[in-house]
Tab-separated table of N, CA and C in Angstrom:
chain	number	residue	atom	x	y	z
X	467	UNK	N	34.733	-40.509	-48.408
X	467	UNK	CA	35.560	-41.230	-48.421
X	467	UNK	C	36.460	-41.845	-47.530
X	468	UNK	N	36.825	-42.924	-47.487
X	468	UNK	CA	37.699	-43.625	-45.921
X	468	UNK	C	39.475	-43.441	-46.257
X	469	UNK	N	39.776	-43.175	-44.824
X	469	UNK	CA	41.034	-43.343	-45.083
X	469	UNK	C	41.769	-44.619	-44.723
X	470	UNK	N	42.234	-45.492	-45.773
X	470	UNK	CA	42.863	-46.856	-45.108
X	470	UNK	C	44.013	-46.361	-44.600
X	471	UNK	N	44.269	-47.281	-43.059
X	471	UNK	CA	45.270	-46.895	-42.251
X	471	UNK	C	46.149	-48.283	-42.596
X	472	UNK	N	47.792	-47.993	-42.160
X	472	UNK	CA	48.140	-49.355	-42.384
X	472	UNK	C	48.422	-49.528	-40.918
X	473	UNK	N	48.841	-50.584	-40.537
X	473	UNK	CA	49.518	-51.068	-38.851
X	473	UNK	C	50.417	-52.154	-39.062
X	474	UNK	N	51.489	-51.723	-37.891
X	474	UNK	CA	52.377	-53.019	-37.970
X	474	UNK	C	51.817	-54.377	-37.545
X	475	UNK	N	50.694	-54.491	-36.727
X	475	UNK	CA	50.077	-55.572	-36.151
X	475	UNK	C	48.637	-55.693	-35.966
X	476	UNK	N	48.111	-56.541	-36.013
X	476	UNK	CA	46.757	-56.545	-35.345
X	476	UNK	C	46.808	-55.911	-34.117
X	477	UNK	N	47.377	-56.276	-33.128
X	477	UNK	CA	47.244	-55.814	-31.635
X	477	UNK	C	47.349	-54.136	-31.720
X	478	UNK	N	48.087	-53.554	-32.470
X	478	UNK	CA	48.235	-52.291	-32.888
X	478	UNK	C	47.048	-51.522	-33.430
X	479	UNK	N	46.683	-52.386	-34.167
X	479	UNK	CA	45.219	-51.579	-35.179
X	479	UNK	C	44.211	-51.782	-33.680
X	480	UNK	N	44.268	-52.696	-32.779
X	480	UNK	CA	43.121	-52.811	-32.008
X	480	UNK	C	43.234	-51.770	-31.078
X	481	UNK	N	44.505	-51.564	-30.638
X	481	UNK	CA	44.462	-50.724	-29.609
X	481	UNK	C	43.795	-49.219	-30.245
X	482	UNK	N	44.303	-48.994	-31.515
X	482	UNK	CA	43.977	-47.343	-31.959
X	482	UNK	C	42.489	-47.577	-32.077
X	483	UNK	N	41.755	-48.582	-32.423
X	483	UNK	CA	40.516	-48.171	-32.261
X	483	UNK	C	39.639	-48.375	-31.071
X	484	UNK	N	40.509	-49.059	-30.268
X	484	UNK	CA	39.990	-48.583	-28.709
X	484	UNK	C	40.019	-47.483	-28.156
X	485	UNK	N	40.754	-46.819	-28.301
X	485	UNK	CA	41.193	-45.534	-28.154
X	485	UNK	C	40.653	-44.584	-28.644
X	486	UNK	N	40.464	-44.487	-30.027
X	486	UNK	CA	39.278	-44.073	-30.908
X	486	UNK	C	37.748	-43.803	-30.332
X	487	UNK	N	37.482	-45.407	-29.890
X	487	UNK	CA	36.087	-45.571	-29.268
X	487	UNK	C	35.754	-44.711	-28.135
X	488	UNK	N	37.045	-44.906	-27.088
X	488	UNK	CA	37.354	-44.267	-26.054
X	488	UNK	C	37.093	-42.893	-26.075
X	489	UNK	N	37.656	-42.105	-26.906
X	489	UNK	CA	37.501	-41.190	-26.661
X	489	UNK	C	36.140	-40.363	-27.455
X	490	UNK	N	35.597	-41.401	-28.105
X	490	UNK	CA	34.144	-40.738	-28.694
X	490	UNK	C	33.151	-40.931	-27.666
X	491	UNK	N	33.310	-41.973	-26.956
X	491	UNK	CA	32.291	-42.147	-25.343
X	491	UNK	C	32.762	-41.089	-24.368
X	492	UNK	N	33.836	-40.576	-24.575
X	492	UNK	CA	34.027	-39.620	-23.446
X	492	UNK	C	33.382	-38.408	-23.450
X	493	UNK	N	33.521	-37.697	-25.354
X	493	UNK	CA	33.063	-36.941	-25.718
X	493	UNK	C	31.422	-36.817	-25.598
X	494	UNK	N	31.034	-38.103	-25.839
X	494	UNK	CA	29.697	-38.001	-26.001
X	494	UNK	C	28.889	-37.804	-24.279
X	495	UNK	N	29.737	-38.677	-23.342
X	495	UNK	CA	29.607	-38.636	-21.993
X	495	UNK	C	29.536	-37.226	-21.697
X	496	UNK	N	30.520	-35.774	-21.657
X	496	UNK	CA	30.202	-34.559	-21.661
X	496	UNK	C	28.904	-33.848	-21.975
X	497	UNK	N	28.366	-34.414	-22.774
X	497	UNK	CA	27.075	-33.845	-23.431
X	497	UNK	C	25.771	-34.222	-22.402
X	498	UNK	N	26.100	-35.564	-21.736
X	498	UNK	CA	24.806	-35.873	-21.044
X	498	UNK	C	24.926	-35.451	-19.664
X	499	UNK	N	23.612	-34.884	-19.397
X	499	UNK	CA	23.201	-34.429	-18.167
X	499	UNK	C	22.747	-35.189	-17.227
X	500	UNK	N	22.875	-35.301	-16.004
X	500	UNK	CA	22.021	-36.337	-14.918
X	500	UNK	C	20.774	-35.863	-14.984
X	501	UNK	N	20.047	-36.758	-15.026
X	501	UNK	CA	18.366	-36.645	-14.803
X	501	UNK	C	17.837	-36.017	-13.899
X	502	UNK	N	18.634	-36.262	-12.356
X	502	UNK	CA	18.204	-35.340	-11.263
X	502	UNK	C	18.330	-33.983	-11.083
X	503	UNK	N	19.998	-33.753	-11.415
X	503	UNK	CA	20.185	-32.498	-10.971
X	503	UNK	C	20.594	-31.557	-12.156
X	504	UNK	N	20.787	-32.057	-13.164
X	504	UNK	CA	21.189	-31.767	-14.485
X	504	UNK	C	22.755	-31.514	-14.693
X	505	UNK	N	23.682	-31.885	-13.599
X	505	UNK	CA	24.805	-31.583	-13.671
X	505	UNK	C	25.727	-32.664	-14.489
X	506	UNK	N	27.146	-32.536	-14.249
X	506	UNK	CA	28.026	-33.251	-15.548
X	506	UNK	C	27.745	-35.060	-15.234
X	507	UNK	N	28.035	-35.792	-16.342
X	507	UNK	CA	27.989	-37.384	-15.958
X	507	UNK	C	29.053	-37.857	-15.378
X	508	UNK	N	29.563	-38.675	-14.634
X	508	UNK	CA	30.579	-39.231	-14.240
X	508	UNK	C	31.301	-40.707	-15.762
X	509	UNK	N	30.539	-41.617	-15.205
X	509	UNK	CA	30.772	-42.904	-15.916
X	509	UNK	C	29.786	-42.855	-17.153
X	510	UNK	N	30.398	-43.963	-17.828
X	510	UNK	CA	29.485	-43.847	-19.439
X	510	UNK	C	28.429	-44.852	-18.751
X	511	UNK	N	27.160	-44.811	-19.412
X	511	UNK	CA	25.871	-45.506	-19.433
X	511	UNK	C	25.486	-45.365	-18.197
X	512	UNK	N	25.267	-44.348	-17.320
X	512	UNK	CA	24.618	-43.916	-16.083
X	512	UNK	C	23.692	-43.076	-16.554
X	513	UNK	N	22.903	-42.702	-15.612
X	513	UNK	CA	21.546	-41.700	-15.668
X	513	UNK	C	21.770	-40.516	-14.733
X	514	UNK	N	22.344	-41.220	-13.817
X	514	UNK	CA	22.370	-40.079	-12.360
X	514	UNK	C	24.038	-40.093	-12.294
X	515	UNK	N	24.666	-38.716	-11.791
X	515	UNK	CA	25.675	-38.146	-11.924
X	515	UNK	C	26.370	-38.860	-10.473
X	516	UNK	N	25.946	-38.847	-9.767
X	516	UNK	CA	26.196	-40.065	-8.529
X	516	UNK	C	25.380	-40.589	-7.839
X	517	UNK	N	25.645	-41.244	-6.459
X	517	UNK	CA	24.896	-42.294	-5.956
X	517	UNK	C	23.926	-41.373	-4.952
X	518	UNK	N	24.387	-39.976	-4.729
X	518	UNK	CA	23.341	-39.171	-3.929
X	518	UNK	C	22.089	-38.655	-4.903
X	519	UNK	N	22.586	-38.654	-5.981
X	519	UNK	CA	21.163	-38.243	-7.104
X	519	UNK	C	20.483	-39.294	-7.411
X	520	UNK	N	20.900	-40.812	-7.270
X	520	UNK	CA	19.958	-41.818	-7.699
X	520	UNK	C	18.924	-41.776	-6.354
X	521	UNK	N	19.627	-41.769	-4.842
X	521	UNK	CA	18.917	-42.220	-4.241
X	521	UNK	C	17.972	-40.639	-3.895
X	522	UNK	N	18.214	-39.356	-3.855
X	522	UNK	CA	17.423	-38.563	-3.525
X	522	UNK	C	16.274	-38.551	-4.960
X	523	UNK	N	16.528	-39.067	-6.156
X	523	UNK	CA	15.759	-39.362	-7.185
X	523	UNK	C	14.757	-40.157	-7.070
X	524	UNK	N	14.653	-41.277	-6.242
X	524	UNK	CA	13.963	-42.329	-5.805
X	524	UNK	C	13.189	-41.921	-4.578
X	525	UNK	N	13.600	-40.764	-3.669
X	525	UNK	CA	12.707	-40.443	-2.644
X	525	UNK	C	11.522	-39.988	-3.188
X	526	UNK	N	12.515	-38.660	-4.448
X	526	UNK	CA	11.254	-37.917	-4.789
X	526	UNK	C	10.514	-38.817	-5.503
X	527	UNK	N	10.449	-39.651	-6.238
X	527	UNK	CA	9.624	-40.747	-6.769
X	527	UNK	C	8.394	-41.266	-6.055
X	528	UNK	N	9.050	-41.485	-4.685
X	528	UNK	CA	8.197	-42.339	-3.900
X	528	UNK	C	7.288	-41.199	-3.381
X	529	UNK	N	7.627	-39.884	-3.116
X	529	UNK	CA	6.924	-38.890	-2.411
X	529	UNK	C	5.998	-38.231	-3.761
X	530	UNK	N	6.109	-38.520	-4.884
X	530	UNK	CA	4.952	-38.574	-5.797
X	530	UNK	C	3.845	-39.223	-5.913
X	531	UNK	N	3.753	-40.454	-5.348
X	531	UNK	CA	3.178	-41.756	-5.189
X	531	UNK	C	2.498	-41.834	-3.874
X	532	UNK	N	1.333	-42.129	-3.916
X	532	UNK	CA	0.440	-42.236	-2.783
X	532	UNK	C	0.571	-43.352	-2.011
X	533	UNK	N	0.731	-42.864	-0.526
X	533	UNK	CA	1.184	-44.223	0.434
X	533	UNK	C	-0.190	-44.921	0.354
X	534	UNK	N	0.301	-46.375	0.996
X	534	UNK	CA	-1.153	-46.881	1.110
X	534	UNK	C	-0.834	-47.683	2.704
X	535	UNK	N	-1.955	-48.103	2.943
X	535	UNK	CA	-2.040	-49.016	4.601
X	535	UNK	C	-2.264	-50.711	3.818
X	536	UNK	N	-0.735	-51.459	4.427
X	536	UNK	CA	-1.043	-52.600	4.338
X	536	UNK	C	-2.080	-53.446	4.938
X	537	UNK	N	-2.418	-54.407	3.706
X	537	UNK	CA	-3.625	-55.263	3.843
X	537	UNK	C	-3.861	-56.207	5.641
X	538	UNK	N	-2.248	-56.130	5.589
X	538	UNK	CA	-2.201	-57.492	7.030
X	538	UNK	C	-2.116	-56.361	8.249
X	539	UNK	N	-0.719	-55.766	8.378
X	539	UNK	CA	-0.483	-55.088	9.426
X	539	UNK	C	-0.969	-53.519	9.549
X	540	UNK	N	-1.614	-52.895	8.505
X	540	UNK	CA	-2.061	-51.894	8.943
X	540	UNK	C	-0.878	-50.404	8.583
X	541	UNK	N	0.507	-51.003	8.365
X	541	UNK	CA	1.191	-50.222	8.286
X	541	UNK	C	1.381	-49.213	7.250
X	542	UNK	N	2.029	-48.121	6.942
X	542	UNK	CA	2.104	-47.097	5.684
X	542	UNK	C	3.030	-47.384	4.675
X	543	UNK	N	3.073	-47.813	3.573
X	543	UNK	CA	4.090	-47.899	3.007
X	543	UNK	C	4.126	-47.099	1.541
X	544	UNK	N	4.815	-47.177	0.548
X	544	UNK	CA	5.240	-46.250	-0.493
X	544	UNK	C	4.655	-47.701	-1.664
X	545	UNK	N	3.570	-48.012	-2.643
X	545	UNK	CA	3.573	-49.075	-3.472
X	545	UNK	C	4.907	-48.788	-4.637
X	546	UNK	N	5.412	-50.102	-4.898
X	546	UNK	CA	6.322	-50.161	-5.975
X	546	UNK	C	5.341	-50.282	-7.687
X	547	UNK	N	4.102	-50.973	-7.142
X	547	UNK	CA	3.220	-50.722	-8.414
X	547	UNK	C	1.995	-50.813	-7.579
X	548	UNK	N	1.039	-50.442	-8.787
X	548	UNK	CA	-0.663	-50.321	-8.793
X	548	UNK	C	-0.942	-51.285	-7.881
X	549	UNK	N	-0.930	-52.833	-8.453
X	549	UNK	CA	-1.521	-53.970	-7.598
X	549	UNK	C	-0.960	-53.959	-6.305
X	550	UNK	N	0.147	-53.695	-5.818
X	550	UNK	CA	0.893	-53.883	-4.096
X	550	UNK	C	-0.132	-53.401	-3.142
X	551	UNK	N	-0.595	-54.648	-2.333
X	551	UNK	CA	-1.476	-54.370	-0.758
X	551	UNK	C	-0.715	-54.566	0.411
X	552	UNK	N	0.351	-55.034	0.444
X	552	UNK	CA	1.206	-55.572	1.507
X	552	UNK	C	2.503	-54.785	1.431
X	553	UNK	N	3.075	-54.398	2.448
X	553	UNK	CA	3.957	-53.585	2.974
X	553	UNK	C	5.549	-54.680	2.861
X	554	UNK	N	5.400	-55.789	3.102
X	554	UNK	CA	6.712	-56.921	2.394
X	554	UNK	C	5.918	-57.926	2.144
X	555	UNK	N	7.124	-59.183	1.779
X	555	UNK	CA	6.847	-60.095	1.883
X	555	UNK	C	6.316	-60.806	2.773
X	556	UNK	N	6.747	-60.700	4.096
X	556	UNK	CA	6.262	-61.207	5.482
X	556	UNK	C	4.866	-61.170	5.190
X	557	UNK	N	4.328	-59.690	5.360
X	557	UNK	CA	2.947	-59.548	5.664
X	557	UNK	C	2.155	-60.316	4.085
X	558	UNK	N	2.765	-60.327	3.445
X	558	UNK	CA	2.208	-61.117	2.006
X	558	UNK	C	1.537	-62.804	2.575
X	559	UNK	N	2.942	-63.190	3.086
X	559	UNK	CA	2.927	-64.619	3.676
X	559	UNK	C	1.942	-65.107	4.619
X	560	UNK	N	2.174	-64.051	5.720
X	560	UNK	CA	1.291	-64.204	6.591
X	560	UNK	C	-0.354	-64.169	5.967
X	561	UNK	N	-0.356	-63.334	5.217
X	561	UNK	CA	-2.279	-62.924	4.893
X	561	UNK	C	-2.641	-64.378	4.139
X	562	UNK	N	-1.724	-65.473	3.051
X	562	UNK	CA	-1.975	-66.371	2.763
X	562	UNK	C	-2.039	-67.734	3.497
X	563	UNK	N	-1.406	-67.391	4.713
X	563	UNK	CA	-1.330	-68.064	5.827
X	563	UNK	C	-2.982	-68.238	6.725
X	564	UNK	N	-3.716	-66.954	6.811
X	564	UNK	CA	-4.654	-66.363	7.271
X	564	UNK	C	-5.742	-67.358	6.490
X	565	UNK	N	-6.693	-68.080	7.606
X	565	UNK	CA	-7.999	-68.490	6.582
X	565	UNK	C	-8.987	-67.621	7.056
X	566	UNK	N	-9.465	-67.012	6.161
X	566	UNK	CA	-10.806	-65.832	6.289
X	566	UNK	C	-11.760	-66.385	6.204
X	567	UNK	N	-13.189	-65.656	7.054
X	567	UNK	CA	-14.013	-66.585	7.468
X	567	UNK	C	-14.702	-66.841	6.293
X	568	UNK	N	-15.382	-68.404	6.231
X	568	UNK	CA	-16.388	-68.412	5.175
X	568	UNK	C	-17.817	-68.699	5.523
X	569	UNK	N	-18.913	-68.654	4.680
X	569	UNK	CA	-20.098	-68.910	4.756
X	569	UNK	C	-20.385	-70.309	4.119
X	570	UNK	N	-20.504	-71.459	5.204
X	570	UNK	CA	-21.272	-72.726	4.776
X	570	UNK	C	-22.282	-73.227	3.846
X	571	UNK	N	-22.110	-73.665	2.651
X	571	UNK	CA	-22.915	-73.783	1.468
X	571	UNK	C	-24.331	-74.432	2.144
X	572	UNK	N	-24.071	-75.551	2.819
X	572	UNK	CA	-24.908	-76.481	3.369
X	572	UNK	C	-25.918	-75.664	4.331
X	573	UNK	N	-25.165	-75.069	5.823
X	573	UNK	CA	-26.254	-74.495	6.938
X	573	UNK	C	-26.115	-73.138	6.932
X	574	UNK	N	-25.303	-72.258	5.993
X	574	UNK	CA	-25.035	-70.809	5.908
X	574	UNK	C	-24.396	-70.181	7.509
X	575	UNK	N	-23.691	-71.070	8.151
X	575	UNK	CA	-23.280	-70.842	9.373
X	575	UNK	C	-21.643	-69.832	9.001
X	576	UNK	N	-20.944	-69.339	9.540
X	576	UNK	CA	-20.096	-68.852	9.100
X	576	UNK	C	-18.622	-69.490	9.924
X	577	UNK	N	-17.644	-69.832	9.491
X	577	UNK	CA	-16.829	-70.357	9.685
X	577	UNK	C	-15.514	-69.915	9.028
X	578	UNK	N	-14.414	-70.930	10.010
X	578	UNK	CA	-12.985	-70.592	9.528
X	578	UNK	C	-12.249	-72.050	8.974
X	579	UNK	N	-12.137	-72.200	7.474
X	579	UNK	CA	-11.696	-73.005	7.041
X	579	UNK	C	-10.304	-73.365	7.340
X	580	UNK	N	-10.193	-74.896	7.287
X	580	UNK	CA	-8.939	-75.466	7.755
X	580	UNK	C	-7.808	-75.431	6.389
X	581	UNK	N	-8.673	-75.951	5.334
X	581	UNK	CA	-8.209	-75.797	3.582
X	581	UNK	C	-9.126	-74.999	2.850
X	582	UNK	N	-8.357	-74.196	2.001
X	582	UNK	CA	-8.585	-73.126	1.276
X	582	UNK	C	-9.816	-73.716	0.514
X	583	UNK	N	-9.932	-74.838	-0.149
X	583	UNK	CA	-11.047	-75.108	-1.018
X	583	UNK	C	-11.914	-75.993	0.155
X	584	UNK	N	-12.320	-75.761	1.133
X	584	UNK	CA	-13.404	-76.335	2.087
X	584	UNK	C	-14.463	-75.359	2.086
X	585	UNK	N	-16.073	-75.883	1.652
X	585	UNK	CA	-16.642	-75.169	1.544
X	585	UNK	C	-18.046	-75.206	2.846
X	586	UNK	N	-17.461	-76.237	3.492
X	586	UNK	CA	-18.733	-76.600	4.569
X	586	UNK	C	-17.845	-76.657	5.465
X	587	UNK	N	-19.074	-76.243	6.600
X	587	UNK	CA	-18.264	-76.090	8.249
X	587	UNK	C	-17.728	-77.210	8.696
X	588	UNK	N	-18.506	-78.573	8.681
X	588	UNK	CA	-18.427	-79.715	9.163
X	588	UNK	C	-18.602	-80.948	8.457
X	589	UNK	N	-18.349	-82.014	8.709
X	589	UNK	CA	-17.959	-83.162	8.339
X	589	UNK	C	-19.502	-83.359	8.107
X	590	UNK	N	-20.709	-83.072	8.816
X	590	UNK	CA	-22.077	-83.530	8.985
X	590	UNK	C	-22.550	-82.879	7.288
X	591	UNK	N	-22.089	-81.527	7.221
X	591	UNK	CA	-22.773	-80.791	6.288
X	591	UNK	C	-22.001	-81.276	5.177
X	592	UNK	N	-20.608	-81.802	5.209
X	592	UNK	CA	-20.124	-81.972	4.080
X	592	UNK	C	-20.800	-83.441	3.389
X	593	UNK	N	-21.144	-84.141	4.347
X	593	UNK	CA	-22.019	-85.514	4.014
X	593	UNK	C	-23.359	-85.440	3.238
X	594	UNK	N	-23.734	-83.922	3.748
X	594	UNK	CA	-25.255	-84.025	3.600
X	594	UNK	C	-25.385	-83.338	1.915
X	595	UNK	N	-23.930	-82.574	1.747
X	595	UNK	CA	-23.916	-81.570	0.462
X	595	UNK	C	-23.781	-82.866	-0.483
X	596	UNK	N	-22.606	-84.108	-0.096
X	596	UNK	CA	-22.765	-84.761	-0.714
X	596	UNK	C	-24.137	-85.900	-1.156
X	597	UNK	N	-24.596	-85.891	-0.104
X	597	UNK	CA	-25.602	-86.988	-0.404
X	597	UNK	C	-26.620	-85.993	-1.113
X	598	UNK	N	-26.898	-84.675	-1.267
X	598	UNK	CA	-28.126	-84.168	-2.122
X	598	UNK	C	-27.417	-84.220	-3.683
X	599	UNK	N	-28.614	-84.842	-4.191
X	599	UNK	CA	-28.473	-85.390	-5.641
X	599	UNK	C	-29.439	-84.768	-5.952
X	600	UNK	N	-29.714	-83.885	-7.294
X	600	UNK	CA	-30.866	-83.071	-7.644
X	600	UNK	C	-31.582	-84.179	-8.403
X	601	UNK	N	-33.319	-83.855	-8.333
X	601	UNK	CA	-33.834	-84.466	-8.750
X	601	UNK	C	-33.845	-85.184	-10.304
X	602	UNK	N	-34.049	-86.304	-10.598
X	602	UNK	CA	-34.354	-86.775	-12.124
X	602	UNK	C	-35.666	-87.107	-12.759
X	603	UNK	N	-35.669	-87.763	-13.741
X	603	UNK	CA	-36.735	-88.671	-14.465
X	603	UNK	C	-36.245	-90.112	-14.620
X	604	UNK	N	-37.216	-90.752	-14.289
X	604	UNK	CA	-36.869	-91.892	-14.254
X	604	UNK	C	-37.190	-92.562	-15.874
X	605	UNK	N	-35.869	-93.512	-15.902
X	605	UNK	CA	-35.747	-94.023	-17.046
X	605	UNK	C	-36.816	-94.979	-17.686
X	606	UNK	N	-37.652	-95.475	-16.658
X	606	UNK	CA	-38.473	-96.674	-16.796
X	606	UNK	C	-39.871	-96.375	-16.832
X	607	UNK	N	-40.345	-95.218	-15.744
X	607	UNK	CA	-41.862	-94.624	-16.192
X	607	UNK	C	-41.946	-93.046	-16.464
X	608	UNK	N	-40.898	-92.591	-16.462
X	608	UNK	CA	-40.861	-91.004	-16.483
X	608	UNK	C	-41.640	-90.009	-15.754
X	609	UNK	N	-41.339	-90.760	-14.512
X	609	UNK	CA	-42.069	-89.571	-13.242
X	609	UNK	C	-40.473	-89.190	-12.581
X	610	UNK	N	-40.547	-87.982	-12.061
X	610	UNK	CA	-39.481	-87.176	-11.420
X	610	UNK	C	-39.455	-88.068	-10.008
X	611	UNK	N	-38.128	-88.116	-9.766
X	611	UNK	CA	-37.845	-88.614	-8.477
X	611	UNK	C	-36.503	-88.289	-7.749
X	612	UNK	N	-36.356	-87.923	-6.385
X	612	UNK	CA	-35.244	-88.166	-5.786
X	612	UNK	C	-34.157	-89.182	-5.329
X	613	UNK	N	-33.064	-89.578	-6.438
X	613	UNK	CA	-32.215	-90.080	-6.280
X	613	UNK	C	-31.516	-90.676	-5.030
X	614	UNK	N	-31.391	-91.922	-4.630
X	614	UNK	CA	-30.877	-91.805	-3.269
X	614	UNK	C	-29.240	-91.833	-3.553
X	615	UNK	N	-28.608	-92.171	-4.542
X	615	UNK	CA	-27.135	-92.616	-5.373
X	615	UNK	C	-26.852	-91.435	-6.083
X	616	UNK	N	-26.088	-91.090	-6.722
X	616	UNK	CA	-25.581	-90.253	-7.703
X	616	UNK	C	-25.598	-91.038	-9.043
X	617	UNK	N	-25.531	-92.403	-9.172
X	617	UNK	CA	-25.515	-93.261	-9.781
X	617	UNK	C	-27.343	-93.557	-10.471
X	618	UNK	N	-28.185	-93.775	-9.628
X	618	UNK	CA	-29.462	-94.083	-9.689
X	618	UNK	C	-30.484	-93.311	-10.836
X	619	UNK	N	-30.711	-93.803	-11.903
X	619	UNK	CA	-31.454	-93.506	-12.599
X	619	UNK	C	-33.327	-93.836	-12.957
X	620	UNK	N	-33.378	-94.991	-12.109
X	620	UNK	CA	-34.620	-95.867	-11.931
X	620	UNK	C	-35.331	-95.058	-10.592
X	621	UNK	N	-36.675	-95.012	-10.887
X	621	UNK	CA	-37.113	-94.906	-9.100
X	621	UNK	C	-37.304	-95.841	-8.404
X	622	UNK	N	-37.721	-97.187	-8.907
X	622	UNK	CA	-37.649	-98.411	-8.322
X	622	UNK	C	-36.696	-99.881	-9.184
X	623	UNK	N	-36.748	-100.878	-8.758
X	623	UNK	CA	-36.186	-102.037	-9.513
X	623	UNK	C	-36.875	-102.307	-10.330
X	624	UNK	N	-38.421	-102.387	-10.356
X	624	UNK	CA	-39.395	-102.562	-12.053
X	624	UNK	C	-39.155	-101.595	-12.542
X	625	UNK	N	-38.950	-100.217	-12.268
X	625	UNK	CA	-38.358	-99.391	-13.275
X	625	UNK	C	-37.171	-99.602	-14.052
X	626	UNK	N	-36.246	-100.219	-13.461
X	626	UNK	CA	-34.919	-100.137	-13.896
X	626	UNK	C	-34.856	-101.198	-14.650
X	627	UNK	N	-35.564	-102.540	-14.391
X	627	UNK	CA	-35.622	-103.813	-14.974
X	627	UNK	C	-36.369	-103.531	-16.406
X	628	UNK	N	-37.370	-102.739	-16.536
X	628	UNK	CA	-38.353	-102.483	-17.335
X	628	UNK	C	-37.497	-101.707	-18.605
X	629	UNK	N	-36.313	-100.592	-17.818
X	629	UNK	CA	-35.635	-100.146	-18.942
X	629	UNK	C	-34.480	-100.948	-19.468
X	630	UNK	N	-34.178	-101.968	-18.707
X	630	UNK	CA	-33.092	-102.876	-19.354
X	630	UNK	C	-33.451	-103.897	-20.229
X	631	UNK	N	-35.088	-103.875	-19.978
X	631	UNK	CA	-35.573	-105.008	-21.189
X	631	UNK	C	-36.128	-104.722	-22.433
X	632	UNK	N	-36.266	-102.993	-22.689
X	632	UNK	CA	-36.529	-102.262	-23.572
X	632	UNK	C	-35.051	-101.974	-24.575
X	633	UNK	N	-33.862	-101.776	-23.745
X	633	UNK	CA	-32.879	-101.797	-24.214
X	633	UNK	C	-32.527	-103.012	-24.875
X	634	UNK	N	-32.807	-104.171	-24.606
X	634	UNK	CA	-32.714	-105.747	-25.067
X	634	UNK	C	-31.644	-106.267	-24.637
């Protein structure tokens, strides 16, 4: 059963309940312990009693993690997550700018690309790659031939004419 309280006005009621909540929070705070040292808690909503405990706790957690070598500069660092391979943003950005060597798809030479998408070492290899169209079956006579252009479907003009005549 709740006791109904009477107040002189709404502000008086609000002050009473605010003070009651603050007292309950202070009582709850007394039972909370610091996660690092187990000492008495100061402010409400914190997990460490002081900034020093917070810092020491972070150092303790970092010591438990294994150090790694940065992929770019080789410096030892404590990763903040499992997938971290760079010691900082500068090294990450530098690595994205570095063009790692690739092997040309046409001639097999190792080269450093100018563009990320680049797959051939030179314009000549690029042109050769674009010119190489797979063998096709002629729509006129049915023989296998190597087309000179990507759109070519017949081995000769006469086969192309035969195919057009059949279509009607």
